PDB file of C-alpha atoms in Angstrom:
ATOM      1  CA  MET A   1      67.636 152.811   9.461  1.00 52.00           C
ATOM      2  CA  SER A   2      70.597 151.796  11.607  1.00 67.00           C
ATOM      3  CA  TYR A   3      72.700 148.758  10.799  1.00 81.00           C
ATOM      4  CA  ASP A   4      71.471 147.219  14.056  1.00 82.00           C
ATOM      5  CA  ARG A   5      67.861 147.443  12.887  1.00 86.00           C
ATOM      6  CA  LEU A   6      68.822 146.181   9.430  1.00 90.00           C
ATOM      7  CA  SER A   7      70.663 143.267  11.048  1.00 90.00           C
ATOM      8  CA  ARG A   8      67.546 142.339  13.000  1.00 88.00           C
ATOM      9  CA  TYR A   9      65.491 142.552   9.819  1.00 93.00           C
ATOM     10  CA  LEU A  10      68.028 140.359   8.040  1.00 94.00           C
ATOM     11  CA  SER A  11      67.771 137.889  10.928  1.00 92.00           C
ATOM     12  CA  LEU A  12      63.983 137.807  10.582  1.00 93.00           C
ATOM     13  CA  ILE A  13      64.317 137.018   6.883  1.00 95.00           C
ATOM     14  CA  LEU A  14      67.118 134.447   7.063  1.00 96.00           C
ATOM     15  CA  ARG A  15      65.842 132.618  10.170  1.00 92.00           C
ATOM     16  CA  HIS A  16      62.083 132.841  10.013  1.00 93.00           C
ATOM     17  CA  HIS A  17      60.358 134.579   7.091  1.00 93.00           C
ATOM     18  CA  PRO A  18      62.262 134.659   3.777  1.00 95.00           C
ATOM     19  CA  LYS A  19      58.969 135.036   1.899  1.00 94.00           C
ATOM     20  CA  VAL A  20      58.551 138.532   3.420  1.00 91.00           C
ATOM     21  CA  ILE A  21      60.830 139.774   0.647  1.00 94.00           C
ATOM     22  CA  GLY A  22      59.932 137.082  -1.903  1.00 93.00           C
ATOM     23  CA  ILE A  23      62.956 134.823  -1.569  1.00 95.00           C
ATOM     24  CA  SER A  24      63.458 131.227  -0.491  1.00 93.00           C
ATOM     25  CA  LEU A  25      66.183 129.382   1.390  1.00 94.00           C
ATOM     26  CA  ASP A  26      67.721 126.190   0.092  1.00 94.00           C
ATOM     27  CA  ALA A  27      67.763 122.987   2.173  1.00 92.00           C
ATOM     28  CA  HIS A  28      70.826 124.236   4.071  1.00 92.00           C
ATOM     29  CA  GLY A  29      69.476 127.702   4.843  1.00 92.00           C
ATOM     30  CA  TRP A  30      71.369 129.551   2.117  1.00 96.00           C
ATOM     31  CA  ALA A  31      69.818 132.499   0.289  1.00 97.00           C
ATOM     32  CA  ASP A  32      71.078 133.962  -2.975  1.00 97.00           C
ATOM     33  CA  VAL A  33      72.814 137.244  -2.085  1.00 97.00           C
ATOM     34  CA  ASP A  34      71.612 139.130  -5.176  1.00 96.00           C
ATOM     35  CA  GLU A  35      67.995 138.057  -4.595  1.00 96.00           C
ATOM     36  CA  LEU A  36      68.248 138.992  -0.907  1.00 97.00           C
ATOM     37  CA  ILE A  37      69.630 142.446  -1.699  1.00 97.00           C
ATOM     38  CA  ALA A  38      66.973 143.064  -4.370  1.00 95.00           C
ATOM     39  CA  GLY A  39      64.214 141.896  -2.020  1.00 94.00           C
ATOM     40  CA  ILE A  40      65.289 144.082   0.895  1.00 95.00           C
ATOM     41  CA  ALA A  41      65.990 147.046  -1.416  1.00 93.00           C
ATOM     42  CA  GLN A  42      62.307 147.059  -2.440  1.00 91.00           C
ATOM     43  CA  LYS A  43      61.443 148.089   1.130  1.00 87.00           C
ATOM     44  CA  LYS A  44      64.586 149.700   2.560  1.00 88.00           C
ATOM     45  CA  LYS A  45      67.820 151.329   1.414  1.00 90.00           C
ATOM     46  CA  PHE A  46      70.101 148.322   0.982  1.00 93.00           C
ATOM     47  CA  SER A  47      73.172 147.291  -1.012  1.00 94.00           C
ATOM     48  CA  ARG A  48      75.959 144.728  -1.147  1.00 95.00           C
ATOM     49  CA  GLU A  49      78.190 147.120   0.801  1.00 95.00           C
ATOM     50  CA  ILE A  50      75.602 147.460   3.587  1.00 95.00           C
ATOM     51  CA  LEU A  51      75.149 143.684   3.720  1.00 96.00           C
ATOM     52  CA  GLU A  52      78.910 143.092   3.947  1.00 95.00           C
ATOM     53  CA  GLU A  53      79.210 145.677   6.722  1.00 93.00           C
ATOM     54  CA  ILE A  54      76.384 144.038   8.695  1.00 94.00           C
ATOM     55  CA  VAL A  55      77.980 140.590   8.386  1.00 94.00           C
ATOM     56  CA  LYS A  56      81.420 141.935   9.308  1.00 91.00           C
ATOM     57  CA  THR A  57      80.328 144.033  12.307  1.00 89.00           C
ATOM     58  CA  ASP A  58      77.486 141.967  13.797  1.00 85.00           C
ATOM     59  CA  LYS A  59      78.485 141.418  17.439  1.00 82.00           C
ATOM     60  CA  LYS A  60      76.693 138.079  17.572  1.00 82.00           C
ATOM     61  CA  GLN A  61      78.198 136.893  14.276  1.00 86.00           C
ATOM     62  CA  ARG A  62      74.735 135.806  13.128  1.00 88.00           C
ATOM     63  CA  TYR A  63      75.548 135.415   9.417  1.00 94.00           C
ATOM     64  CA  SER A  64      77.964 133.669   7.065  1.00 92.00           C
ATOM     65  CA  PHE A  65      78.694 134.063   3.386  1.00 96.00           C
ATOM     66  CA  SER A  66      79.379 131.019   1.237  1.00 93.00           C
ATOM     67  CA  GLU A  67      83.011 130.596   0.169  1.00 92.00           C
ATOM     68  CA  ASP A  68      82.328 132.255  -3.183  1.00 96.00           C
ATOM     69  CA  GLY A  69      80.245 135.056  -1.622  1.00 93.00           C
ATOM     70  CA  THR A  70      77.136 134.353  -3.704  1.00 96.00           C
ATOM     71  CA  LYS A  71      75.047 132.988  -0.814  1.00 97.00           C
ATOM     72  CA  ILE A  72      74.360 133.962   2.778  1.00 97.00           C
ATOM     73  CA  ARG A  73      72.692 132.290   5.733  1.00 94.00           C
ATOM     74  CA  ALA A  74      72.005 132.742   9.413  1.00 93.00           C
ATOM     75  CA  ASN A  75      74.332 130.630  11.539  1.00 88.00           C
ATOM     76  CA  GLN A  76      71.592 129.340  13.852  1.00 83.00           C
ATOM     77  CA  GLY A  77      68.219 130.235  15.363  1.00 82.00           C
ATOM     78  CA  HIS A  78      65.966 129.130  12.518  1.00 84.00           C
ATOM     79  CA  SER A  79      62.291 128.426  12.951  1.00 83.00           C
ATOM     80  CA  VAL A  80      62.147 127.186   9.351  1.00 84.00           C
ATOM     81  CA  GLN A  81      63.485 123.680   8.803  1.00 84.00           C
ATOM     82  CA  VAL A  82      67.006 123.775   7.395  1.00 85.00           C
ATOM     83  CA  ASP A  83      70.026 121.497   7.644  1.00 85.00           C
ATOM     84  CA  LEU A  84      72.948 123.676   8.695  1.00 82.00           C
ATOM     85  CA  GLU A  85      75.315 120.786   7.981  1.00 86.00           C
ATOM     86  CA  LEU A  86      76.598 120.831  11.545  1.00 86.00           C
ATOM     87  CA  GLN A  87      78.580 117.829  12.701  1.00 92.00           C
ATOM     88  CA  PRO A  88      78.031 116.377  16.188  1.00 95.00           C
ATOM     89  CA  ILE A  89      80.821 117.412  18.537  1.00 96.00           C
ATOM     90  CA  GLU A  90      81.637 116.570  22.134  1.00 97.00           C
ATOM     91  CA  PRO A  91      80.718 119.536  24.325  1.00 98.00           C
ATOM     92  CA  PRO A  92      82.614 120.793  27.361  1.00 98.00           C
ATOM     93  CA  ASP A  93      81.422 119.347  30.679  1.00 98.00           C
ATOM     94  CA  LEU A  94      79.416 122.487  31.424  1.00 98.00           C
ATOM     95  CA  LEU A  95      77.523 124.961  29.286  1.00 98.00           C
ATOM     96  CA  TRP A  96      75.055 127.663  30.330  1.00 98.00           C
ATOM     97  CA  HIS A  97      71.610 128.855  29.339  1.00 97.00           C
ATOM     98  CA  GLY A  98      70.441 132.393  30.026  1.00 96.00           C
ATOM     99  CA  THR A  99      66.775 133.228  30.166  1.00 94.00           C
ATOM    100  CA  ALA A 100      64.320 135.457  32.003  1.00 93.00           C
ATOM    101  CA  GLU A 101      63.095 134.718  35.494  1.00 92.00           C
ATOM    102  CA  LYS A 102      59.517 134.521  34.218  1.00 92.00           C
ATOM    103  CA  TYR A 103      60.378 131.235  32.440  1.00 92.00           C
ATOM    104  CA  ALA A 104      62.041 129.528  35.431  1.00 93.00           C
ATOM    105  CA  ALA A 105      59.029 127.565  36.702  1.00 94.00           C
ATOM    106  CA  SER A 106      58.368 126.037  33.288  1.00 94.00           C
ATOM    107  CA  ILE A 107      62.055 125.239  32.704  1.00 96.00           C
ATOM    108  CA  GLU A 108      62.443 123.651  36.107  1.00 95.00           C
ATOM    109  CA  LYS A 109      59.392 121.473  35.439  1.00 96.00           C
ATOM    110  CA  THR A 110      59.990 120.397  31.829  1.00 95.00           C
ATOM    111  CA  GLY A 111      63.596 121.346  31.013  1.00 97.00           C
ATOM    112  CA  LEU A 112      64.749 123.398  28.043  1.00 97.00           C
ATOM    113  CA  LYS A 113      62.806 123.005  24.808  1.00 95.00           C
ATOM    114  CA  PRO A 114      63.585 124.655  21.466  1.00 91.00           C
ATOM    115  CA  GLY A 115      60.144 126.234  21.184  1.00 85.00           C
ATOM    116  CA  SER A 116      59.708 127.507  17.644  1.00 80.00           C
ATOM    117  CA  ARG A 117      63.402 127.057  16.864  1.00 83.00           C
ATOM    118  CA  MET A 118      65.220 123.939  15.746  1.00 83.00           C
ATOM    119  CA  TYR A 119      67.561 123.734  18.753  1.00 91.00           C
ATOM    120  CA  VAL A 120      68.067 124.880  22.322  1.00 95.00           C
ATOM    121  CA  HIS A 121      70.851 127.481  22.380  1.00 93.00           C
ATOM    122  CA  LEU A 122      73.561 127.180  25.022  1.00 97.00           C
ATOM    123  CA  SER A 123      76.374 129.569  25.880  1.00 96.00           C
ATOM    124  CA  PRO A 124      80.035 128.687  26.381  1.00 95.00           C
ATOM    125  CA  ASP A 125      80.329 130.996  29.422  1.00 96.00           C
ATOM    126  CA  ILE A 126      78.208 132.508  32.171  1.00 96.00           C
ATOM    127  CA  GLU A 127      78.710 136.102  30.978  1.00 95.00           C
ATOM    128  CA  THR A 128      77.193 135.353  27.582  1.00 93.00           C
ATOM    129  CA  ALA A 129      74.295 133.503  29.209  1.00 95.00           C
ATOM    130  CA  VAL A 130      73.566 136.514  31.432  1.00 95.00           C
ATOM    131  CA  ALA A 131      73.578 138.814  28.394  1.00 92.00           C
ATOM    132  CA  VAL A 132      71.146 136.487  26.592  1.00 89.00           C
ATOM    133  CA  GLY A 133      68.866 136.361  29.639  1.00 92.00           C
ATOM    134  CA  LYS A 134      68.785 140.162  29.916  1.00 92.00           C
ATOM    135  CA  ARG A 135      67.144 140.393  26.495  1.00 87.00           C
ATOM    136  CA  HIS A 136      64.025 138.719  27.892  1.00 82.00           C
ATOM    137  CA  GLY A 137      63.656 140.313  31.337  1.00 87.00           C
ATOM    138  CA  ARG A 138      65.352 139.812  34.695  1.00 92.00           C
ATOM    139  CA  PRO A 139      68.088 137.293  33.830  1.00 94.00           C
ATOM    140  CA  ILE A 140      68.673 133.920  35.382  1.00 96.00           C
ATOM    141  CA  VAL A 141      71.245 131.357  34.332  1.00 97.00           C
ATOM    142  CA  TYR A 142      71.154 127.590  34.310  1.00 98.00           C
ATOM    143  CA  GLU A 143      74.253 125.465  34.393  1.00 98.00           C
ATOM    144  CA  VAL A 144      73.846 122.628  31.893  1.00 98.00           C
ATOM    145  CA  LYS A 145      75.595 119.325  32.583  1.00 98.00           C
ATOM    146  CA  SER A 146      76.411 118.947  28.912  1.00 98.00           C
ATOM    147  CA  GLY A 147      79.229 116.445  29.365  1.00 98.00           C
ATOM    148  CA  GLN A 148      76.893 114.070  31.188  1.00 98.00           C
ATOM    149  CA  MET A 149      74.179 114.622  28.600  1.00 98.00           C
ATOM    150  CA  HIS A 150      76.654 113.713  25.854  1.00 98.00           C
ATOM    151  CA  ARG A 151      77.688 110.556  27.719  1.00 98.00           C
ATOM    152  CA  ASP A 152      73.978 109.742  28.040  1.00 98.00           C
ATOM    153  CA  GLY A 153      73.524 109.907  24.262  1.00 97.00           C
ATOM    154  CA  PHE A 154      72.497 113.508  23.529  1.00 97.00           C
ATOM    155  CA  SER A 155      74.007 115.127  20.443  1.00 97.00           C
ATOM    156  CA  PHE A 156      75.587 118.573  20.532  1.00 98.00           C
ATOM    157  CA  TYR A 157      76.600 120.912  17.743  1.00 96.00           C
ATOM    158  CA  ARG A 158      78.542 124.170  17.690  1.00 94.00           C
ATOM    159  CA  SER A 159      77.594 126.835  15.179  1.00 89.00           C
ATOM    160  CA  VAL A 160      80.270 128.848  13.423  1.00 85.00           C
ATOM    161  CA  ASN A 161      79.767 131.701  15.903  1.00 83.00           C
ATOM    162  CA  GLY A 162      80.347 129.492  18.962  1.00 87.00           C
ATOM    163  CA  VAL A 163      76.754 128.952  20.084  1.00 91.00           C
ATOM    164  CA  TRP A 164      76.179 125.401  21.308  1.00 97.00           C
ATOM    165  CA  LEU A 165      73.039 123.637  20.081  1.00 94.00           C
ATOM    166  CA  THR A 166      71.131 120.548  21.222  1.00 97.00           C
ATOM    167  CA  SER A 167      67.618 119.230  20.702  1.00 94.00           C
ATOM    168  CA  SER A 168      66.492 119.672  24.330  1.00 96.00           C
ATOM    169  CA  VAL A 169      67.814 119.665  27.888  1.00 98.00           C
ATOM    170  CA  PRO A 170      65.844 117.558  30.381  1.00 98.00           C
ATOM    171  CA  ASN A 171      65.568 119.222  33.784  1.00 96.00           C
ATOM    172  CA  ILE A 172      67.773 116.581  35.458  1.00 97.00           C
ATOM    173  CA  TYR A 173      70.759 118.150  33.648  1.00 98.00           C
ATOM    174  CA  LEU A 174      69.984 121.690  34.806  1.00 98.00           C
ATOM    175  CA  GLU A 175      71.041 123.615  37.886  1.00 97.00           C
ATOM    176  CA  ARG A 176      69.942 127.183  38.458  1.00 96.00           C
ATOM    177  CA  ILE A 177      72.883 129.330  39.540  1.00 92.00           C
TER     178      ILE A 177
END
């Protein structure tokens, strides 16, 4: 199995289904590294070295180790309730959201909703938003008036890998570009 496929499997476990391998996440989304390795190793070839290589080389920087290296968690994208201990931060005036064209009508009617995840994910630049949108079909990008949202009382957070997070984006703050 390639590291890319293992990384996706790790993402599934740490964001959505830790019980698949018989582990649990703490309140902040951390999993015990030894338990994670043992759980994955029951189904696939897996070791501490493989885990470290995945974390180090993941292009999206999806994962973080605790300072002492005994725990690991996904940086964002959870469908399970966890407190990632993110502090509210003032966003730039504009952020972007990439999605597939097939979702445009719904977005333009109701705005951006987190769906099964805890937050709406926003990109710091158009190029990243386009890349995100391509994963779901023909990409489209929305400009998000994040500065105005913040002034209007919406909270924003930035994960350790630079993804911007907010609870929702009403359609009045969106412009399709």
